Tab-separated table of C-alpha atoms in Angstrom:
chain	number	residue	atom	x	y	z
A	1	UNK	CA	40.922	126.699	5.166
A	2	UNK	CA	37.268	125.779	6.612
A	3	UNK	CA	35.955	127.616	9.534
A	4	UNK	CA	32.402	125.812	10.877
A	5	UNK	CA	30.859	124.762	14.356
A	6	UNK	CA	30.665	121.206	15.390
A	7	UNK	CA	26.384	121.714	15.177
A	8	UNK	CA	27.168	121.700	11.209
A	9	UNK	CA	29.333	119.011	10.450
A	10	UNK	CA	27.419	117.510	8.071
A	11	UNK	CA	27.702	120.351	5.954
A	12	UNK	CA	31.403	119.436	5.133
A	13	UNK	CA	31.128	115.609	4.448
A	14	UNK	CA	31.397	115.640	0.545
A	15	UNK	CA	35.075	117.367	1.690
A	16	UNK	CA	36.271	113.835	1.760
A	17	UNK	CA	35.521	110.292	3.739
A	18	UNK	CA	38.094	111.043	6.502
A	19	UNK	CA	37.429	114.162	6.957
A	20	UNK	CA	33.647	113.183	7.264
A	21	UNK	CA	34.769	110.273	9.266
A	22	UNK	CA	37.333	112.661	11.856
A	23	UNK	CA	34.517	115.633	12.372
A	24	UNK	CA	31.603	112.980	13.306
A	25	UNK	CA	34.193	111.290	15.674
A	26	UNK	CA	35.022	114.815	17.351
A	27	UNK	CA	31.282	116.031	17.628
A	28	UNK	CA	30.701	112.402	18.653
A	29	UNK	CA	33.452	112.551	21.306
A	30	UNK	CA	34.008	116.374	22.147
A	31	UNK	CA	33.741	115.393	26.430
A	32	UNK	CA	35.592	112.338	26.304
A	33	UNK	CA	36.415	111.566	29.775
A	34	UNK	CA	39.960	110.347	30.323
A	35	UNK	CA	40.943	111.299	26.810
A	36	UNK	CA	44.351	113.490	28.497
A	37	UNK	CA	46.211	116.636	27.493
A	38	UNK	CA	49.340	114.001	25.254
A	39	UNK	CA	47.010	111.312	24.701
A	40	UNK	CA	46.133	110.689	20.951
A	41	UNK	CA	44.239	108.087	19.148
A	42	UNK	CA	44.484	106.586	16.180
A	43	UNK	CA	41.509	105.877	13.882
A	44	UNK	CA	41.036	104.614	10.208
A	45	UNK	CA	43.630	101.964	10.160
A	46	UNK	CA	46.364	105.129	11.072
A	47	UNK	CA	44.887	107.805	7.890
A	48	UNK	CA	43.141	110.075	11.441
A	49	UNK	CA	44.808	110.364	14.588
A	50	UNK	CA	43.142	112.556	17.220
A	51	UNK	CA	45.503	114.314	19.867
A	52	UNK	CA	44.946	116.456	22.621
A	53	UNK	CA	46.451	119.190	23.637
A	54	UNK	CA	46.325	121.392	26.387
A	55	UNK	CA	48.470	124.190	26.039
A	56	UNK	CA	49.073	127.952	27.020
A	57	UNK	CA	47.920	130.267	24.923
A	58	UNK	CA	50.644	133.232	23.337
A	59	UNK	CA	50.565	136.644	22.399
A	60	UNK	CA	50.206	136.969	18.422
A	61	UNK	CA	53.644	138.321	17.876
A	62	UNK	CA	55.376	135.168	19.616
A	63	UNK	CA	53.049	132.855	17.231
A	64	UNK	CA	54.952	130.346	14.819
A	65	UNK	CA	53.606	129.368	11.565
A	66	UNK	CA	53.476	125.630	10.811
A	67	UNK	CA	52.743	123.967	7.218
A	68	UNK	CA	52.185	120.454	6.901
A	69	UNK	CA	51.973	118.291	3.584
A	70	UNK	CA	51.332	114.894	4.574
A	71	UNK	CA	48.405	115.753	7.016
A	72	UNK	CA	45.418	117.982	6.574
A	73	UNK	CA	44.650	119.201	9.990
A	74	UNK	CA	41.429	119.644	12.049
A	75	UNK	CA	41.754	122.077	15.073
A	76	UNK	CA	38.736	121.989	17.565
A	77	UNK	CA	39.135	124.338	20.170
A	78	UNK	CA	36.877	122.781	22.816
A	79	UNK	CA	36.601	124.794	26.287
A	80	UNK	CA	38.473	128.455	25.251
A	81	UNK	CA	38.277	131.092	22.354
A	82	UNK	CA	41.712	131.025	20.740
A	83	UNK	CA	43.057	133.156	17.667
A	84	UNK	CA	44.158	130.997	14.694
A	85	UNK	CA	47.068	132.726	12.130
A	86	UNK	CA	46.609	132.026	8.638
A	87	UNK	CA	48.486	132.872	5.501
A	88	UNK	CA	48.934	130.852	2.842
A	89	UNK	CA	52.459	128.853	2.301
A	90	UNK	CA	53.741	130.602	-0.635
A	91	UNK	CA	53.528	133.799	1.210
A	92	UNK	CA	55.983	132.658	4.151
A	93	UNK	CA	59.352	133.322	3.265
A	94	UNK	CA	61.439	133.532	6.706
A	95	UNK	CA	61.853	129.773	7.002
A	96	UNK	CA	62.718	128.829	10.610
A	97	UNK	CA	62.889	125.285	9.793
A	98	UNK	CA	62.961	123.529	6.716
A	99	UNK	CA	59.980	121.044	5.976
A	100	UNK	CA	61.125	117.519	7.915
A	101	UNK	CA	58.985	115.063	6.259
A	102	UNK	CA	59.545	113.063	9.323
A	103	UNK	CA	57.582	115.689	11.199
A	104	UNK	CA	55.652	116.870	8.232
A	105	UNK	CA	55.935	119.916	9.096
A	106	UNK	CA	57.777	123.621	8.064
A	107	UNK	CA	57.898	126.398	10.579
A	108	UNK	CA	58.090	130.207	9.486
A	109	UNK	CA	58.260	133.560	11.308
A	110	UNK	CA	56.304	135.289	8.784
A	111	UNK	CA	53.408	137.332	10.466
A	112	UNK	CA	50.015	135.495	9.273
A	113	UNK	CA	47.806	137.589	6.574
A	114	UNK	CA	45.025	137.274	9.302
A	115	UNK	CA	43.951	136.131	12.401
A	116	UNK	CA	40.739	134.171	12.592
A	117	UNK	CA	38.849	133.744	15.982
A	118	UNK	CA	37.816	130.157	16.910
A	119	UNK	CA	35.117	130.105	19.787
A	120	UNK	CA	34.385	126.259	22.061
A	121	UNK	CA	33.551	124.026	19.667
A	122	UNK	CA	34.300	125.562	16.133
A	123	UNK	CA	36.736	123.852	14.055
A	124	UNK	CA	39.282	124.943	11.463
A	125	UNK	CA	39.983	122.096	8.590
A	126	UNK	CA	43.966	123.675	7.420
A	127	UNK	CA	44.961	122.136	4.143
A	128	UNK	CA	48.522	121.747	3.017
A	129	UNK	CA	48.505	125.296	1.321
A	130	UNK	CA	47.333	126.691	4.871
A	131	UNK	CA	50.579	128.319	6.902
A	132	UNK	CA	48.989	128.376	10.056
A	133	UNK	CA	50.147	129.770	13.663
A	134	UNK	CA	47.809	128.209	16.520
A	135	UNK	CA	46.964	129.061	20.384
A	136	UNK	CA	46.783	132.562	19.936
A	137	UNK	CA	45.119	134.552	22.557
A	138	UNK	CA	45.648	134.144	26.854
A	139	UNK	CA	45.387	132.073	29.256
A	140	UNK	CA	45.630	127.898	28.855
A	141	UNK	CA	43.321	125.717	26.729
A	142	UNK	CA	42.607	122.777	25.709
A	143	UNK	CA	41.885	121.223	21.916
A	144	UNK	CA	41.631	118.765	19.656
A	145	UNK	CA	44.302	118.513	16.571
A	146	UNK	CA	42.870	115.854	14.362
A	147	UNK	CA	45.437	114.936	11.306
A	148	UNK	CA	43.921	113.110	8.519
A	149	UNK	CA	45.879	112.105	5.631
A	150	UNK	CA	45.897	113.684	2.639
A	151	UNK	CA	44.407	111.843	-0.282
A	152	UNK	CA	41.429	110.213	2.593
């Protein structure tokens, strides 16, 4: 897991050349207008694909941890703080659902190890060992989750 503000991006571009390529297109783009809560776009020949959410935020002990292993992901909060859940996969052990590779994604009730504040533009880069439980906190907000492929 990587925890950094969109002013610093550059900091992180030896990470990989999509990741490089998905954090300059987010500070780039981070007031896009008509780029809609559902919308996504896809970038790098399909290896980033930006979506945007806009969702309500929960209370901590309602949060589900996700998992992914085909897609690093990139969460940008962009106009509200939100809480982030981490742990890391080998730790979650009450499987709600079973990785779908068609989803790419495993979802766990385990409570994370820690919960990580994300303020307007910061951004959290979650690897595939990074259990993660997003939209923590109150009230509605709205974000960026950037996959990138692993291997980019």
């Amino acid at each position: 897991m990587v925890i950094g503000n969109l002013t610093d991006t550059f900091r992180y571009d030896s990470l990989s050349p999509a990741i490089a390529d998905a954090l300059a297109w987010v500070k780039a783009n981070i007031d896009m207008p008509g780029f809609e809560a559902g919308k996504k776009i896809v970038l790098a020949d399909g290896d980033i694909v930006v979506n945007c959410q806009e969702v309500e935020l929960k209370a901590a002990d309602k949060a589900v941890m996700e998992a992914h292993r085909e897609w690093i992901d990139i969460q940008v909060s962009i106009d509200t703080p939100e809480l982030m859940g981490w742990a890391p996969v080998e730790a979650c052990s009450r499987i709600v659902q079973e990785y779908d590779s068609e989803k790419d994604c495993l979802l766990a009730s385990d409570e994370p190890q820690c919960l990580v504040p994300m303020l307007p533009r910061q951004f959290m880069i979650l690897y595939p060992e990074d259990a993660h439980a997003p939209n923590i906190g109150e009230g509605r907000h709205r974000k960026y989750v950037v996959k990138v492929r692993v291997g980019k």
